[in-house]
């Protein structure tokens, strides 16, 4: 940014944007304070002069407790059991049945797919043997969720899903059959918990999940 473009009005506008970015992250409930501050300021890296970065970081650190207080105040109108509470229960049920259900996985489909082995290892530390017994997966990524949550808690997220073959030589037909079975299990679990699910049963289509994202606890 050219120095002659920078002024107090723009600074104040972008400082306000930092608080908005942090509110979306706090509502998502995935990241710790250090990560939230870094992400909120980093999103403005191309818009603020380098010498202004410490000011923005200090502002974010100071404002984050107030952002968290706002999120806590919002919870006074929430039901005792939220959709997020029920989704956590679905996650636990599917894990017991050998399916990893990953909420707000990293970034995008490609990143989430590549990090599935790491996710299995993390779960295996708390649930020894899970990685070996895991049959399949389902996930929705977090790429745009903080921005969406800044505007509205009513989300439509799309779940990717698949099968972990138990042998090396698997035909496309067999993979499709088993992956669809995983998708059906995931849909059944969600619908049994009262969620609205959109899915045609087509392997090329993701599973649409309607959810009112009201999260009190951090994602695991």
JSON list of C-alpha atoms in Angstrom, two decimals:
[
{"chain": "A", "resi": 1, "resn": "UNK", "atom": "CA", "xyz": [0.00, 0.00, 0.00]},
{"chain": "A", "resi": 2, "resn": "UNK", "atom": "CA", "xyz": [1.29, 3.45, -0.89]},
{"chain": "A", "resi": 3, "resn": "UNK", "atom": "CA", "xyz": [2.00, 5.68, 2.12]},
{"chain": "A", "resi": 4, "resn": "UNK", "atom": "CA", "xyz": [-0.18, 8.47, 0.75]},
{"chain": "A", "resi": 5, "resn": "UNK", "atom": "CA", "xyz": [-3.16, 6.10, 0.80]},
{"chain": "A", "resi": 6, "resn": "UNK", "atom": "CA", "xyz": [-2.85, 5.39, 4.51]},
{"chain": "A", "resi": 7, "resn": "UNK", "atom": "CA", "xyz": [-4.82, 7.57, 6.92]},
{"chain": "A", "resi": 8, "resn": "UNK", "atom": "CA", "xyz": [-6.56, 7.49, 10.28]},
{"chain": "A", "resi": 9, "resn": "UNK", "atom": "CA", "xyz": [-9.94, 6.68, 8.78]},
{"chain": "A", "resi": 10, "resn": "UNK", "atom": "CA", "xyz": [-8.60, 3.63, 6.99]},
{"chain": "A", "resi": 11, "resn": "UNK", "atom": "CA", "xyz": [-6.67, 2.55, 10.07]},
{"chain": "A", "resi": 12, "resn": "UNK", "atom": "CA", "xyz": [-9.78, 2.68, 12.25]},
{"chain": "A", "resi": 13, "resn": "UNK", "atom": "CA", "xyz": [-11.81, 0.83, 9.66]},
{"chain": "A", "resi": 14, "resn": "UNK", "atom": "CA", "xyz": [-9.29, -1.99, 9.48]},
{"chain": "A", "resi": 15, "resn": "UNK", "atom": "CA", "xyz": [-8.92, -2.14, 13.26]},
{"chain": "A", "resi": 16, "resn": "UNK", "atom": "CA", "xyz": [-12.66, -2.74, 13.39]},
{"chain": "A", "resi": 17, "resn": "UNK", "atom": "CA", "xyz": [-12.27, -5.48, 10.78]},
{"chain": "A", "resi": 18, "resn": "UNK", "atom": "CA", "xyz": [-9.82, -7.26, 13.09]},
{"chain": "A", "resi": 19, "resn": "UNK", "atom": "CA", "xyz": [-12.54, -7.55, 15.74]},
{"chain": "A", "resi": 20, "resn": "UNK", "atom": "CA", "xyz": [-14.96, -8.92, 13.16]},
{"chain": "A", "resi": 21, "resn": "UNK", "atom": "CA", "xyz": [-12.53, -11.57, 12.01]},
{"chain": "A", "resi": 22, "resn": "UNK", "atom": "CA", "xyz": [-11.90, -12.59, 15.61]},
{"chain": "A", "resi": 23, "resn": "UNK", "atom": "CA", "xyz": [-15.62, -12.85, 16.36]},
{"chain": "A", "resi": 24, "resn": "UNK", "atom": "CA", "xyz": [-16.09, -15.27, 13.48]},
{"chain": "A", "resi": 25, "resn": "UNK", "atom": "CA", "xyz": [-13.20, -17.38, 14.77]},
{"chain": "A", "resi": 26, "resn": "UNK", "atom": "CA", "xyz": [-14.51, -17.35, 18.35]},
{"chain": "A", "resi": 27, "resn": "UNK", "atom": "CA", "xyz": [-17.95, -18.45, 17.16]},
{"chain": "A", "resi": 28, "resn": "UNK", "atom": "CA", "xyz": [-16.37, -21.28, 15.19]},
{"chain": "A", "resi": 29, "resn": "UNK", "atom": "CA", "xyz": [-14.68, -22.52, 18.37]},
{"chain": "A", "resi": 30, "resn": "UNK", "atom": "CA", "xyz": [-11.66, -24.14, 16.81]},
{"chain": "A", "resi": 31, "resn": "UNK", "atom": "CA", "xyz": [-8.56, -22.03, 17.51]},
{"chain": "A", "resi": 32, "resn": "UNK", "atom": "CA", "xyz": [-6.81, -20.73, 20.62]},
{"chain": "A", "resi": 33, "resn": "UNK", "atom": "CA", "xyz": [-6.22, -17.05, 21.36]},
{"chain": "A", "resi": 34, "resn": "UNK", "atom": "CA", "xyz": [-2.75, -16.89, 19.82]},
{"chain": "A", "resi": 35, "resn": "UNK", "atom": "CA", "xyz": [-3.98, -18.41, 16.57]},
{"chain": "A", "resi": 36, "resn": "UNK", "atom": "CA", "xyz": [-7.01, -16.12, 16.43]},
{"chain": "A", "resi": 37, "resn": "UNK", "atom": "CA", "xyz": [-4.90, -12.98, 16.86]},
{"chain": "A", "resi": 38, "resn": "UNK", "atom": "CA", "xyz": [-2.43, -14.12, 14.22]},
{"chain": "A", "resi": 39, "resn": "UNK", "atom": "CA", "xyz": [-5.12, -15.02, 11.68]},
{"chain": "A", "resi": 40, "resn": "UNK", "atom": "CA", "xyz": [-7.09, -11.80, 12.20]},
{"chain": "A", "resi": 41, "resn": "UNK", "atom": "CA", "xyz": [-4.04, -9.57, 11.65]},
{"chain": "A", "resi": 42, "resn": "UNK", "atom": "CA", "xyz": [-2.56, -11.71, 8.90]},
{"chain": "A", "resi": 43, "resn": "UNK", "atom": "CA", "xyz": [-5.73, -11.38, 6.85]},
{"chain": "A", "resi": 44, "resn": "UNK", "atom": "CA", "xyz": [-4.93, -7.67, 6.55]},
{"chain": "A", "resi": 45, "resn": "UNK", "atom": "CA", "xyz": [-1.28, -8.15, 5.64]},
{"chain": "A", "resi": 46, "resn": "UNK", "atom": "CA", "xyz": [-1.75, -6.70, 2.17]},
{"chain": "A", "resi": 47, "resn": "UNK", "atom": "CA", "xyz": [-3.77, -3.74, 3.41]},
{"chain": "A", "resi": 48, "resn": "UNK", "atom": "CA", "xyz": [-1.70, -2.30, 6.25]},
{"chain": "A", "resi": 49, "resn": "UNK", "atom": "CA", "xyz": [1.85, -0.90, 6.23]},
{"chain": "A", "resi": 50, "resn": "UNK", "atom": "CA", "xyz": [4.42, -3.18, 7.82]},
{"chain": "A", "resi": 51, "resn": "UNK", "atom": "CA", "xyz": [5.18, -0.66, 10.56]},
{"chain": "A", "resi": 52, "resn": "UNK", "atom": "CA", "xyz": [1.50, -0.74, 11.60]},
{"chain": "A", "resi": 53, "resn": "UNK", "atom": "CA", "xyz": [1.46, -4.49, 12.27]},
{"chain": "A", "resi": 54, "resn": "UNK", "atom": "CA", "xyz": [2.52, -4.22, 15.97]},
{"chain": "A", "resi": 55, "resn": "UNK", "atom": "CA", "xyz": [-0.32, -1.75, 16.56]},
{"chain": "A", "resi": 56, "resn": "UNK", "atom": "CA", "xyz": [-2.83, -4.14, 15.01]},
{"chain": "A", "resi": 57, "resn": "UNK", "atom": "CA", "xyz": [-1.47, -7.08, 16.99]},
{"chain": "A", "resi": 58, "resn": "UNK", "atom": "CA", "xyz": [-1.72, -5.13, 20.25]},
{"chain": "A", "resi": 59, "resn": "UNK", "atom": "CA", "xyz": [-5.26, -4.06, 19.36]},
{"chain": "A", "resi": 60, "resn": "UNK", "atom": "CA", "xyz": [-6.27, -7.66, 18.64]},
{"chain": "A", "resi": 61, "resn": "UNK", "atom": "CA", "xyz": [-4.81, -8.92, 21.91]},
{"chain": "A", "resi": 62, "resn": "UNK", "atom": "CA", "xyz": [-6.62, -6.18, 23.85]},
{"chain": "A", "resi": 63, "resn": "UNK", "atom": "CA", "xyz": [-9.96, -6.69, 22.12]},
{"chain": "A", "resi": 64, "resn": "UNK", "atom": "CA", "xyz": [-10.10, -10.49, 22.08]},
{"chain": "A", "resi": 65, "resn": "UNK", "atom": "CA", "xyz": [-11.37, -10.81, 25.70]},
{"chain": "A", "resi": 66, "resn": "UNK", "atom": "CA", "xyz": [-14.20, -8.40, 24.80]},
{"chain": "A", "resi": 67, "resn": "UNK", "atom": "CA", "xyz": [-14.99, -10.46, 21.72]},
{"chain": "A", "resi": 68, "resn": "UNK", "atom": "CA", "xyz": [-15.18, -13.57, 23.89]},
{"chain": "A", "resi": 69, "resn": "UNK", "atom": "CA", "xyz": [-17.47, -11.74, 26.32]},
{"chain": "A", "resi": 70, "resn": "UNK", "atom": "CA", "xyz": [-19.78, -10.89, 23.42]},
{"chain": "A", "resi": 71, "resn": "UNK", "atom": "CA", "xyz": [-19.87, -14.54, 22.41]},
{"chain": "A", "resi": 72, "resn": "UNK", "atom": "CA", "xyz": [-20.69, -15.58, 25.96]},
{"chain": "A", "resi": 73, "resn": "UNK", "atom": "CA", "xyz": [-23.52, -13.03, 26.08]},
{"chain": "A", "resi": 74, "resn": "UNK", "atom": "CA", "xyz": [-24.97, -14.45, 22.87]},
{"chain": "A", "resi": 75, "resn": "UNK", "atom": "CA", "xyz": [-25.31, -17.83, 24.56]},
{"chain": "A", "resi": 76, "resn": "UNK", "atom": "CA", "xyz": [-28.01, -16.57, 26.93]},
{"chain": "A", "resi": 77, "resn": "UNK", "atom": "CA", "xyz": [-30.59, -17.06, 24.18]},
{"chain": "A", "resi": 78, "resn": "UNK", "atom": "CA", "xyz": [-29.40, -20.51, 23.13]},
{"chain": "A", "resi": 79, "resn": "UNK", "atom": "CA", "xyz": [-31.29, -23.72, 23.91]},
{"chain": "A", "resi": 80, "resn": "UNK", "atom": "CA", "xyz": [-29.90, -26.02, 26.58]},
{"chain": "A", "resi": 81, "resn": "UNK", "atom": "CA", "xyz": [-28.83, -28.47, 23.86]},
{"chain": "A", "resi": 82, "resn": "UNK", "atom": "CA", "xyz": [-27.60, -26.90, 20.64]},
{"chain": "A", "resi": 83, "resn": "UNK", "atom": "CA", "xyz": [-27.05, -28.38, 17.20]},
{"chain": "A", "resi": 84, "resn": "UNK", "atom": "CA", "xyz": [-23.33, -28.35, 17.94]},
{"chain": "A", "resi": 85, "resn": "UNK", "atom": "CA", "xyz": [-23.88, -30.43, 21.07]},
{"chain": "A", "resi": 86, "resn": "UNK", "atom": "CA", "xyz": [-25.81, -32.97, 19.02]},
{"chain": "A", "resi": 87, "resn": "UNK", "atom": "CA", "xyz": [-23.20, -32.93, 16.28]},
{"chain": "A", "resi": 88, "resn": "UNK", "atom": "CA", "xyz": [-20.51, -33.75, 18.84]},
{"chain": "A", "resi": 89, "resn": "UNK", "atom": "CA", "xyz": [-22.61, -36.72, 19.91]},
{"chain": "A", "resi": 90, "resn": "UNK", "atom": "CA", "xyz": [-22.85, -37.87, 16.29]},
{"chain": "A", "resi": 91, "resn": "UNK", "atom": "CA", "xyz": [-19.09, -37.54, 16.02]},
{"chain": "A", "resi": 92, "resn": "UNK", "atom": "CA", "xyz": [-18.62, -39.77, 19.06]},
{"chain": "A", "resi": 93, "resn": "UNK", "atom": "CA", "xyz": [-21.13, -42.35, 17.81]},
{"chain": "A", "resi": 94, "resn": "UNK", "atom": "CA", "xyz": [-19.52, -42.58, 14.39]},
{"chain": "A", "resi": 95, "resn": "UNK", "atom": "CA", "xyz": [-16.09, -42.90, 15.96]},
{"chain": "A", "resi": 96, "resn": "UNK", "atom": "CA", "xyz": [-17.33, -45.82, 18.02]},
{"chain": "A", "resi": 97, "resn": "UNK", "atom": "CA", "xyz": [-18.47, -47.40, 14.74]},
{"chain": "A", "resi": 98, "resn": "UNK", "atom": "CA", "xyz": [-15.09, -46.91, 13.07]},
{"chain": "A", "resi": 99, "resn": "UNK", "atom": "CA", "xyz": [-15.73, -43.70, 11.13]},
{"chain": "A", "resi": 100, "resn": "UNK", "atom": "CA", "xyz": [-13.76, -40.51, 11.73]},
{"chain": "A", "resi": 101, "resn": "UNK", "atom": "CA", "xyz": [-16.06, -37.48, 11.60]},
{"chain": "A", "resi": 102, "resn": "UNK", "atom": "CA", "xyz": [-13.97, -34.33, 11.33]},
{"chain": "A", "resi": 103, "resn": "UNK", "atom": "CA", "xyz": [-15.65, -31.01, 12.01]},
{"chain": "A", "resi": 104, "resn": "UNK", "atom": "CA", "xyz": [-14.11, -27.84, 10.50]},
{"chain": "A", "resi": 105, "resn": "UNK", "atom": "CA", "xyz": [-11.13, -29.69, 9.06]},
{"chain": "A", "resi": 106, "resn": "UNK", "atom": "CA", "xyz": [-8.23, -27.64, 7.66]},
{"chain": "A", "resi": 107, "resn": "UNK", "atom": "CA", "xyz": [-8.65, -25.19, 4.83]},
{"chain": "A", "resi": 108, "resn": "UNK", "atom": "CA", "xyz": [-10.05, -27.17, 1.89]},
{"chain": "A", "resi": 109, "resn": "UNK", "atom": "CA", "xyz": [-10.74, -30.66, 0.57]},
{"chain": "A", "resi": 110, "resn": "UNK", "atom": "CA", "xyz": [-7.16, -31.22, -0.59]},
{"chain": "A", "resi": 111, "resn": "UNK", "atom": "CA", "xyz": [-5.61, -30.17, 2.72]},
{"chain": "A", "resi": 112, "resn": "UNK", "atom": "CA", "xyz": [-8.13, -32.14, 4.75]},
{"chain": "A", "resi": 113, "resn": "UNK", "atom": "CA", "xyz": [-7.59, -35.29, 2.70]},
{"chain": "A", "resi": 114, "resn": "UNK", "atom": "CA", "xyz": [-3.82, -35.01, 3.07]},
{"chain": "A", "resi": 115, "resn": "UNK", "atom": "CA", "xyz": [-4.08, -34.51, 6.84]},
{"chain": "A", "resi": 116, "resn": "UNK", "atom": "CA", "xyz": [-6.46, -37.40, 7.52]},
{"chain": "A", "resi": 117, "resn": "UNK", "atom": "CA", "xyz": [-3.58, -39.69, 8.60]},
{"chain": "A", "resi": 118, "resn": "UNK", "atom": "CA", "xyz": [-2.51, -37.08, 11.16]},
{"chain": "A", "resi": 119, "resn": "UNK", "atom": "CA", "xyz": [-6.07, -36.79, 12.40]},
{"chain": "A", "resi": 120, "resn": "UNK", "atom": "CA", "xyz": [-6.27, -40.56, 12.85]},
{"chain": "A", "resi": 121, "resn": "UNK", "atom": "CA", "xyz": [-3.04, -40.53, 14.84]},
{"chain": "A", "resi": 122, "resn": "UNK", "atom": "CA", "xyz": [-4.40, -37.77, 17.10]},
{"chain": "A", "resi": 123, "resn": "UNK", "atom": "CA", "xyz": [-7.56, -39.76, 17.81]},
{"chain": "A", "resi": 124, "resn": "UNK", "atom": "CA", "xyz": [-5.53, -42.92, 18.31]},
{"chain": "A", "resi": 125, "resn": "UNK", "atom": "CA", "xyz": [-3.64, -41.27, 21.16]},
{"chain": "A", "resi": 126, "resn": "UNK", "atom": "CA", "xyz": [-6.89, -40.98, 23.14]},
{"chain": "A", "resi": 127, "resn": "UNK", "atom": "CA", "xyz": [-8.56, -44.06, 21.67]},
{"chain": "A", "resi": 128, "resn": "UNK", "atom": "CA", "xyz": [-5.79, -46.64, 21.12]},
{"chain": "A", "resi": 129, "resn": "UNK", "atom": "CA", "xyz": [-6.47, -48.94, 18.19]},
{"chain": "A", "resi": 130, "resn": "UNK", "atom": "CA", "xyz": [-8.87, -46.57, 16.44]},
{"chain": "A", "resi": 131, "resn": "UNK", "atom": "CA", "xyz": [-6.56, -45.81, 13.51]},
{"chain": "A", "resi": 132, "resn": "UNK", "atom": "CA", "xyz": [-6.16, -49.50, 12.75]},
{"chain": "A", "resi": 133, "resn": "UNK", "atom": "CA", "xyz": [-9.90, -50.21, 12.96]},
{"chain": "A", "resi": 134, "resn": "UNK", "atom": "CA", "xyz": [-11.14, -47.05, 11.22]},
{"chain": "A", "resi": 135, "resn": "UNK", "atom": "CA", "xyz": [-13.22, -47.91, 8.15]},
{"chain": "A", "resi": 136, "resn": "UNK", "atom": "CA", "xyz": [-14.02, -44.54, 6.69]},
{"chain": "A", "resi": 137, "resn": "UNK", "atom": "CA", "xyz": [-14.28, -40.80, 7.10]},
{"chain": "A", "resi": 138, "resn": "UNK", "atom": "CA", "xyz": [-16.46, -37.74, 6.68]},
{"chain": "A", "resi": 139, "resn": "UNK", "atom": "CA", "xyz": [-15.44, -34.11, 7.04]},
{"chain": "A", "resi": 140, "resn": "UNK", "atom": "CA", "xyz": [-16.45, -30.54, 6.28]},
{"chain": "A", "resi": 141, "resn": "UNK", "atom": "CA", "xyz": [-13.68, -27.96, 6.04]},
{"chain": "A", "resi": 142, "resn": "UNK", "atom": "CA", "xyz": [-13.37, -24.57, 7.71]},
{"chain": "A", "resi": 143, "resn": "UNK", "atom": "CA", "xyz": [-12.32, -22.48, 4.71]},
{"chain": "A", "resi": 144, "resn": "UNK", "atom": "CA", "xyz": [-15.13, -19.92, 4.85]},
{"chain": "A", "resi": 145, "resn": "UNK", "atom": "CA", "xyz": [-16.84, -20.78, 8.13]},
{"chain": "A", "resi": 146, "resn": "UNK", "atom": "CA", "xyz": [-15.54, -17.86, 10.26]},
{"chain": "A", "resi": 147, "resn": "UNK", "atom": "CA", "xyz": [-16.75, -15.35, 7.67]},
{"chain": "A", "resi": 148, "resn": "UNK", "atom": "CA", "xyz": [-20.11, -17.08, 7.36]},
{"chain": "A", "resi": 149, "resn": "UNK", "atom": "CA", "xyz": [-20.52, -17.15, 11.14]},
{"chain": "A", "resi": 150, "resn": "UNK", "atom": "CA", "xyz": [-19.89, -13.43, 11.33]},
{"chain": "A", "resi": 151, "resn": "UNK", "atom": "CA", "xyz": [-23.11, -12.97, 9.37]},
{"chain": "A", "resi": 152, "resn": "UNK", "atom": "CA", "xyz": [-25.33, -15.88, 10.40]},
{"chain": "A", "resi": 153, "resn": "UNK", "atom": "CA", "xyz": [-25.26, -18.97, 12.61]},
{"chain": "A", "resi": 154, "resn": "UNK", "atom": "CA", "xyz": [-27.43, -20.91, 10.16]},
{"chain": "A", "resi": 155, "resn": "UNK", "atom": "CA", "xyz": [-24.99, -22.86, 8.00]},
{"chain": "A", "resi": 156, "resn": "UNK", "atom": "CA", "xyz": [-25.14, -25.34, 5.16]},
{"chain": "A", "resi": 157, "resn": "UNK", "atom": "CA", "xyz": [-21.90, -27.31, 5.20]},
{"chain": "A", "resi": 158, "resn": "UNK", "atom": "CA", "xyz": [-20.89, -30.02, 2.76]},
{"chain": "A", "resi": 159, "resn": "UNK", "atom": "CA", "xyz": [-19.37, -33.28, 3.90]},
{"chain": "A", "resi": 160, "resn": "UNK", "atom": "CA", "xyz": [-16.81, -35.19, 1.90]},
{"chain": "A", "resi": 161, "resn": "UNK", "atom": "CA", "xyz": [-16.72, -38.90, 2.75]},
{"chain": "A", "resi": 162, "resn": "UNK", "atom": "CA", "xyz": [-14.91, -42.06, 1.80]},
{"chain": "A", "resi": 163, "resn": "UNK", "atom": "CA", "xyz": [-13.72, -45.53, 2.65]},
{"chain": "A", "resi": 164, "resn": "UNK", "atom": "CA", "xyz": [-10.35, -46.69, 3.93]},
{"chain": "A", "resi": 165, "resn": "UNK", "atom": "CA", "xyz": [-9.70, -49.91, 1.96]},
{"chain": "A", "resi": 166, "resn": "UNK", "atom": "CA", "xyz": [-8.60, -52.89, 4.01]},
{"chain": "A", "resi": 167, "resn": "UNK", "atom": "CA", "xyz": [-6.41, -54.18, 1.17]},
{"chain": "A", "resi": 168, "resn": "UNK", "atom": "CA", "xyz": [-4.16, -52.74, -1.53]},
{"chain": "A", "resi": 169, "resn": "UNK", "atom": "CA", "xyz": [-5.85, -54.03, -4.67]},
{"chain": "A", "resi": 170, "resn": "UNK", "atom": "CA", "xyz": [-9.34, -52.52, -4.73]},
{"chain": "A", "resi": 171, "resn": "UNK", "atom": "CA", "xyz": [-11.43, -51.99, -7.85]},
{"chain": "A", "resi": 172, "resn": "UNK", "atom": "CA", "xyz": [-13.24, -48.72, -8.51]},
{"chain": "A", "resi": 173, "resn": "UNK", "atom": "CA", "xyz": [-16.53, -50.58, -8.23]},
{"chain": "A", "resi": 174, "resn": "UNK", "atom": "CA", "xyz": [-15.67, -51.97, -4.81]},
{"chain": "A", "resi": 175, "resn": "UNK", "atom": "CA", "xyz": [-14.43, -48.60, -3.57]},
{"chain": "A", "resi": 176, "resn": "UNK", "atom": "CA", "xyz": [-17.62, -46.89, -4.75]},
{"chain": "A", "resi": 177, "resn": "UNK", "atom": "CA", "xyz": [-19.78, -49.50, -3.03]},
{"chain": "A", "resi": 178, "resn": "UNK", "atom": "CA", "xyz": [-17.96, -49.18, 0.29]},
{"chain": "A", "resi": 179, "resn": "UNK", "atom": "CA", "xyz": [-17.68, -45.38, 0.16]},
{"chain": "A", "resi": 180, "resn": "UNK", "atom": "CA", "xyz": [-21.40, -45.07, -0.48]},
{"chain": "A", "resi": 181, "resn": "UNK", "atom": "CA", "xyz": [-22.03, -47.32, 2.50]},
{"chain": "A", "resi": 182, "resn": "UNK", "atom": "CA", "xyz": [-19.97, -44.95, 4.65]},
{"chain": "A", "resi": 183, "resn": "UNK", "atom": "CA", "xyz": [-21.97, -42.01, 3.30]},
{"chain": "A", "resi": 184, "resn": "UNK", "atom": "CA", "xyz": [-25.22, -43.77, 4.17]},
{"chain": "A", "resi": 185, "resn": "UNK", "atom": "CA", "xyz": [-24.03, -44.48, 7.71]},
{"chain": "A", "resi": 186, "resn": "UNK", "atom": "CA", "xyz": [-23.09, -40.85, 8.18]},
{"chain": "A", "resi": 187, "resn": "UNK", "atom": "CA", "xyz": [-26.46, -39.65, 6.84]},
{"chain": "A", "resi": 188, "resn": "UNK", "atom": "CA", "xyz": [-28.34, -42.12, 9.03]},
{"chain": "A", "resi": 189, "resn": "UNK", "atom": "CA", "xyz": [-26.47, -40.94, 12.14]},
{"chain": "A", "resi": 190, "resn": "UNK", "atom": "CA", "xyz": [-27.14, -37.29, 11.35]},
{"chain": "A", "resi": 191, "resn": "UNK", "atom": "CA", "xyz": [-30.81, -37.82, 10.57]},
{"chain": "A", "resi": 192, "resn": "UNK", "atom": "CA", "xyz": [-31.27, -39.92, 13.71]},
{"chain": "A", "resi": 193, "resn": "UNK", "atom": "CA", "xyz": [-29.93, -36.95, 15.68]},
{"chain": "A", "resi": 194, "resn": "UNK", "atom": "CA", "xyz": [-32.54, -34.70, 14.08]},
{"chain": "A", "resi": 195, "resn": "UNK", "atom": "CA", "xyz": [-30.45, -32.99, 11.42]},
{"chain": "A", "resi": 196, "resn": "UNK", "atom": "CA", "xyz": [-31.67, -32.13, 7.95]},
{"chain": "A", "resi": 197, "resn": "UNK", "atom": "CA", "xyz": [-29.43, -33.76, 5.36]},
{"chain": "A", "resi": 198, "resn": "UNK", "atom": "CA", "xyz": [-29.34, -33.25, 1.60]},
{"chain": "A", "resi": 199, "resn": "UNK", "atom": "CA", "xyz": [-27.81, -36.10, -0.36]},
{"chain": "A", "resi": 200, "resn": "UNK", "atom": "CA", "xyz": [-28.74, -37.91, -3.55]},
{"chain": "A", "resi": 201, "resn": "UNK", "atom": "CA", "xyz": [-26.75, -41.06, -2.81]},
{"chain": "A", "resi": 202, "resn": "UNK", "atom": "CA", "xyz": [-24.41, -40.18, -5.67]},
{"chain": "A", "resi": 203, "resn": "UNK", "atom": "CA", "xyz": [-20.71, -40.76, -4.95]},
{"chain": "A", "resi": 204, "resn": "UNK", "atom": "CA", "xyz": [-19.80, -37.61, -6.87]},
{"chain": "A", "resi": 205, "resn": "UNK", "atom": "CA", "xyz": [-21.97, -35.48, -4.57]},
{"chain": "A", "resi": 206, "resn": "UNK", "atom": "CA", "xyz": [-21.15, -34.28, -1.08]},
{"chain": "A", "resi": 207, "resn": "UNK", "atom": "CA", "xyz": [-23.56, -34.57, 1.83]},
{"chain": "A", "resi": 208, "resn": "UNK", "atom": "CA", "xyz": [-25.26, -31.28, 2.67]},
{"chain": "A", "resi": 209, "resn": "UNK", "atom": "CA", "xyz": [-25.80, -30.68, 6.38]},
{"chain": "A", "resi": 210, "resn": "UNK", "atom": "CA", "xyz": [-28.01, -27.88, 7.71]},
{"chain": "A", "resi": 211, "resn": "UNK", "atom": "CA", "xyz": [-26.90, -26.72, 11.14]},
{"chain": "A", "resi": 212, "resn": "UNK", "atom": "CA", "xyz": [-27.44, -23.80, 13.49]},
{"chain": "A", "resi": 213, "resn": "UNK", "atom": "CA", "xyz": [-23.85, -23.30, 14.64]},
{"chain": "A", "resi": 214, "resn": "UNK", "atom": "CA", "xyz": [-24.03, -22.40, 18.33]},
{"chain": "A", "resi": 215, "resn": "UNK", "atom": "CA", "xyz": [-20.89, -23.77, 19.93]},
{"chain": "A", "resi": 216, "resn": "UNK", "atom": "CA", "xyz": [-20.12, -23.45, 23.64]},
{"chain": "A", "resi": 217, "resn": "UNK", "atom": "CA", "xyz": [-17.15, -25.81, 23.72]},
{"chain": "A", "resi": 218, "resn": "UNK", "atom": "CA", "xyz": [-13.97, -25.88, 21.67]},
{"chain": "A", "resi": 219, "resn": "UNK", "atom": "CA", "xyz": [-13.74, -28.38, 18.84]},
{"chain": "A", "resi": 220, "resn": "UNK", "atom": "CA", "xyz": [-11.50, -31.30, 19.68]}
]
